[in-house]
PDB file of C-alpha atoms in Angstrom:
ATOM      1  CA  UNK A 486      81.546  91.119 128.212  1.00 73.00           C
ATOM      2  CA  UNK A 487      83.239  94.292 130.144  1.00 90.00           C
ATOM      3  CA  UNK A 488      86.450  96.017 128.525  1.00 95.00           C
ATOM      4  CA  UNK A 489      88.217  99.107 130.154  1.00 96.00           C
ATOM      5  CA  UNK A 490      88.488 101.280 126.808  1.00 97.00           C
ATOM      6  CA  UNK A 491      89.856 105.021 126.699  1.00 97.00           C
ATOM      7  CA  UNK A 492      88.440 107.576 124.745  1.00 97.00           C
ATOM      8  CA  UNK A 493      90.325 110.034 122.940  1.00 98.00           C
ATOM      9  CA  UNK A 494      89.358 112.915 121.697  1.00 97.00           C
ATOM     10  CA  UNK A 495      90.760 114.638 118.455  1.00 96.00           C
ATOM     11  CA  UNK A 496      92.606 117.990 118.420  1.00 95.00           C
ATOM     12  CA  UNK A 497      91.547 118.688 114.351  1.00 93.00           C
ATOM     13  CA  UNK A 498      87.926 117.784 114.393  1.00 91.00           C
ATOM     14  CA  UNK A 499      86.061 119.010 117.214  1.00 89.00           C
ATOM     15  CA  UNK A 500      83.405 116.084 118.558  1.00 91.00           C
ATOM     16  CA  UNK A 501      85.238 112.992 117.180  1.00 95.00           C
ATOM     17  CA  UNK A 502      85.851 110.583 119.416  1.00 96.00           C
ATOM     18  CA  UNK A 503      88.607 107.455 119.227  1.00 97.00           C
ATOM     19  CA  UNK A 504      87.507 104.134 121.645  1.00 97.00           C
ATOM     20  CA  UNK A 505      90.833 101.776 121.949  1.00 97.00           C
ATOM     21  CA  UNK A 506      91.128  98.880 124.762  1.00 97.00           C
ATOM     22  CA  UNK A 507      92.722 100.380 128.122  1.00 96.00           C
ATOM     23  CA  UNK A 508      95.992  97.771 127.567  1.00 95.00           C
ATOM     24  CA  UNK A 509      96.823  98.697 123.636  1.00 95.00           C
ATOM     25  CA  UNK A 510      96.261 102.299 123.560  1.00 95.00           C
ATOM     26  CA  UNK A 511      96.439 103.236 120.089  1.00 96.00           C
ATOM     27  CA  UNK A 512      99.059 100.332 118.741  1.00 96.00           C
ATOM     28  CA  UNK A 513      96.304  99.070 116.393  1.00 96.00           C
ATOM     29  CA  UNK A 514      95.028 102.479 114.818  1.00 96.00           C
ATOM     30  CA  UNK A 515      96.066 103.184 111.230  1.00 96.00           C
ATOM     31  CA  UNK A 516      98.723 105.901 110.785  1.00 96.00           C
ATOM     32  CA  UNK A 517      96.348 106.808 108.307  1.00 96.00           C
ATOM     33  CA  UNK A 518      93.808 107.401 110.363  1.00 95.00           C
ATOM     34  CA  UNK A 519      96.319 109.447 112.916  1.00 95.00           C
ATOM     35  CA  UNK A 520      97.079 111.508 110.454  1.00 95.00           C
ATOM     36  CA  UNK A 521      93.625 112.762 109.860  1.00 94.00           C
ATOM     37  CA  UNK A 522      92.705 112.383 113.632  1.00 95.00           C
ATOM     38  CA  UNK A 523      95.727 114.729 114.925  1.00 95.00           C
ATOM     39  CA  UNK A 524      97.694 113.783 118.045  1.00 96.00           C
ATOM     40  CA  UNK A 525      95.227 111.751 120.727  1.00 96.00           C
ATOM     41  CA  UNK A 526      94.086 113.650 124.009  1.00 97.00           C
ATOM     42  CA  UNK A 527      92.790 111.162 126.071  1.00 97.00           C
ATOM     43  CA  UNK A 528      89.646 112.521 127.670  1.00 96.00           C
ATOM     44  CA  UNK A 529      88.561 108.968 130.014  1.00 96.00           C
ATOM     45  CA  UNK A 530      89.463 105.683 131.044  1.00 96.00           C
ATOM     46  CA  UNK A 531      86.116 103.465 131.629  1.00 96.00           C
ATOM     47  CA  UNK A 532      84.414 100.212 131.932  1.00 96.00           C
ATOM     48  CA  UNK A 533      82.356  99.393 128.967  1.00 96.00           C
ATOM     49  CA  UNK A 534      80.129  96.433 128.775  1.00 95.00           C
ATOM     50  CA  UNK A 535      77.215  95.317 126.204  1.00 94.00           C
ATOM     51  CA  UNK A 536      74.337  96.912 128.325  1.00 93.00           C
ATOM     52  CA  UNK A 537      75.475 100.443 129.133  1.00 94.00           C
ATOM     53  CA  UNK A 538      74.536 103.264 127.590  1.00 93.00           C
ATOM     54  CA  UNK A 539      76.333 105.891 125.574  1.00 92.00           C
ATOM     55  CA  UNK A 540      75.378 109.110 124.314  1.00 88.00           C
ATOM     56  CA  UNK A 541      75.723 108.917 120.570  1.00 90.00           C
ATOM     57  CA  UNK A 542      76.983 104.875 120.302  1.00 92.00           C
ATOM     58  CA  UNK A 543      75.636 101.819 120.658  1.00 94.00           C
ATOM     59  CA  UNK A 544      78.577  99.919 123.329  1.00 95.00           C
ATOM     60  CA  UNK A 545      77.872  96.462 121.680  1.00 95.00           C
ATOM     61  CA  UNK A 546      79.646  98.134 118.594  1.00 96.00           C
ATOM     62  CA  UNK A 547      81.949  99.891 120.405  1.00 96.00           C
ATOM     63  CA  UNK A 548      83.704  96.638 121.716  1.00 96.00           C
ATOM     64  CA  UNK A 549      83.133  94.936 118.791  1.00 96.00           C
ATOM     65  CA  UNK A 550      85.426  96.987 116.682  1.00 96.00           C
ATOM     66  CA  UNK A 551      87.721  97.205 119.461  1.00 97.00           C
ATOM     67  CA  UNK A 552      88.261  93.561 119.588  1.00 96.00           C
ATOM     68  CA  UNK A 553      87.884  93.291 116.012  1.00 96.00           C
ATOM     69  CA  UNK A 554      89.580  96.467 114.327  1.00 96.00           C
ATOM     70  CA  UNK A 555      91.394  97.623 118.125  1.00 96.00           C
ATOM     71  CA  UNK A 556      89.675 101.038 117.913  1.00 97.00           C
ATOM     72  CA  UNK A 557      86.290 102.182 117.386  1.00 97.00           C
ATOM     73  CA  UNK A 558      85.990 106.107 115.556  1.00 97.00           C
ATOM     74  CA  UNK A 559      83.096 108.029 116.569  1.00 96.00           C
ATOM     75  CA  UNK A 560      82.508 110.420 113.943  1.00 93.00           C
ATOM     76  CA  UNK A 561      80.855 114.221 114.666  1.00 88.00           C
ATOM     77  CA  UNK A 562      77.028 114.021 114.236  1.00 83.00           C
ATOM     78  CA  UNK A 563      76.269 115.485 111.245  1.00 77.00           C
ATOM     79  CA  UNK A 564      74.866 118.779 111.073  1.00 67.00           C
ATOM     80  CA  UNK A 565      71.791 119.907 109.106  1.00 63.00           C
ATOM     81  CA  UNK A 566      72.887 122.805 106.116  1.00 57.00           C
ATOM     82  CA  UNK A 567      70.520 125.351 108.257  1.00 53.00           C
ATOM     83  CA  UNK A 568      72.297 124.552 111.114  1.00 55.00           C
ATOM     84  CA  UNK A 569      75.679 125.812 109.719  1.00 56.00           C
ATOM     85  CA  UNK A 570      74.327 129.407 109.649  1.00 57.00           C
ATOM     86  CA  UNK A 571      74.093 129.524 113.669  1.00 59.00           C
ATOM     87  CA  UNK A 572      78.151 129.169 113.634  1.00 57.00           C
ATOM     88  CA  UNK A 573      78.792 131.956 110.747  1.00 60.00           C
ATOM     89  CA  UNK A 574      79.345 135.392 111.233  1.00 61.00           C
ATOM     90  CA  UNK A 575      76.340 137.044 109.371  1.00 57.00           C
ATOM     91  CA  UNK A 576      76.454 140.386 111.204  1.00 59.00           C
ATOM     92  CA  UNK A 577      77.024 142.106 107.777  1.00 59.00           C
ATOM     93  CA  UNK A 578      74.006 141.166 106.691  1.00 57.00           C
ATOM     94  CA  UNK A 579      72.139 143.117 108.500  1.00 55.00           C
ATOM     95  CA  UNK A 580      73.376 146.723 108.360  1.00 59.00           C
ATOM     96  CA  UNK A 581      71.713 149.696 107.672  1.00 57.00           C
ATOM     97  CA  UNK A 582      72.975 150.955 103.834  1.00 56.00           C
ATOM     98  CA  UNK A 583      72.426 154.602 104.023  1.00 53.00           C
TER      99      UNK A 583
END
């Protein structure tokens, strides 16, 4: 099975990703889930079957929800607590008290 899906990406939560069939758009996505989501910005228009490979989802589910649900969310990976210190600002830390 090949679809022609878009991606979105989402303005509010950097690294989510929206899937929706090329033809719909977004018709079928909750207003719920909009709200959270922010305003789409469509990043690509592509061919998706079964067999090809995505970076961080598997395709068969991808146009599974799509057909079923008529968008597939593709949430931010989820970042280890250590990892969260590498975005903060911890320069004050480290200053010499005199």
């Amino acid at each position: 099975m090949k679809q022609i899906v878009t991606v979105y990406r989402s303005p509010k939560k950097e690294e989510m990703y929206l899937y929706t069939d090329r033809l719909e758009g977004i018709k079928r996505v909750p207003e719920d889930l909009l709200k959270i989501f922010g305003s789409p910005q469509e990043v690509m228009a592509m061919a998706l079957s079964e067999d090809r490979k995505l970076g961080r989802a598997d395709a068969k589910k991808v146009l599974d929800e799509i057909k079923s649900n008529g968008y597939y969310l593709q949430m931010p990976p989820v970042r280890e607590d250590y990892m969260l210190d590498l975005f903060k600002d911890t320069s004050a830390k480290y200053t010499d008290i005199i």
